[in-house]
């Protein structure tokens, strides 16, 4: 007896930005598995069991979801944003790789709107040309790799989006990232701090690298850095489609 496992993105926060495909999957689920604040977004109903777990247990969470699906349940693993962007989709496939007994479980990944794209849309089109996305957390990779990627991305002329820019346990790393960007890009590059985008707590500010301070971000903030051509047009920020 085998059920199904769906890995779904809940979008950046506004319920209107959850896709109809994800809404339909949640309506049919017998079990929803995920990080506590994401599971809290799912209304309780008869026939649905909510499995909320703490942060940094992604592999255990994925294994639990696979066990439920292997037992015949209709399981949805929820992430914020898109489940394939620094989220649970990769953890699920890692769990399958480590435990081949789950290879028969049917898995579907349903995309969602990321905080990066929601923030970019709010301010205009700062990611309108080539861009890259970097997770500033060093929980799963050494910080020297983060620094190297920052430098190379800046030297290559990418616009950039940063996830997990700053936390209580990593208060200094965004400050160091800003130092690197100022060294590589100078002080005039535009940078966007988007806090809790699409929620009632949303705050978005646009400054230059010379004005940017690490305290402008927290773990609910996504940071967007323009390339050398990124510019303001009134209250909007956009990056031209043509390379300079």
Steps between C-alpha positions, in 0.01 A plus 500: 500500500650830388365850528641817352742765613466856372755768581324835474594866516270729700637818346644798685216563745185636339242221471398638160843400367456128572446334163170319425701181447636516856157588642352191332777277635444627854126438468567133420776442756471268797823634652692827480862501610726802546674761710278637778417846355421355157272226633326769708380652171293188421143502641408195708221280367355156556713228346818710496793446736754781538861404575695812605870473583775739600765651276817318387342154490430498127629148433308350791187687386542368145549143623187523715300623201629215284403245767148639509473489121639145488224401743233626260444856618459806276777719634585862425833637618474879516768764457475875472570650160601232252588156643796467265670822613696432822205295624354153544501353148872434511472348849233257381713371215802480730294280733400278206865468398598398852209256537432312172197331662313822418587492129150378412325798661344734246637851554378823342651845552259793464669836446424815693580870482827572675567794731767608252252533214229651718743764627624575149142545378419735787781740406499466120738272309842494671560143375422590139830369365734217605490439873601243760367396839730435797411363843712695752455236769807290571306223675552262206809646334820675616493879512806524274289347221238770555766771476646352182160480333420859599822629346466300179135596455585867551794478258280330241246782513206304636214656688464295819238381745599396853303259713557456876704820521523541877395327821573519872760226463656662189489876563833578334474322165280748315734781610789305348298436182433873466873569542578259217238657275633850566851380416384344173220737394568834666258698720238601243345163413130482593394249766147411609400372844156332487369391840200264529399573142124467421407484871358777722851547644653572158774762490705573188787746483736589215845636583849499352771262612667796665189557710419134570538362852468142619236605755260569213444123458386205706395143421169621354682725254606424146775726365526592131815658356490661158767477233694801373214601268220473757331836543207685652203616293290710736414274792589186305828313451578305187788332320509548122467192283820575308846444637729803509 
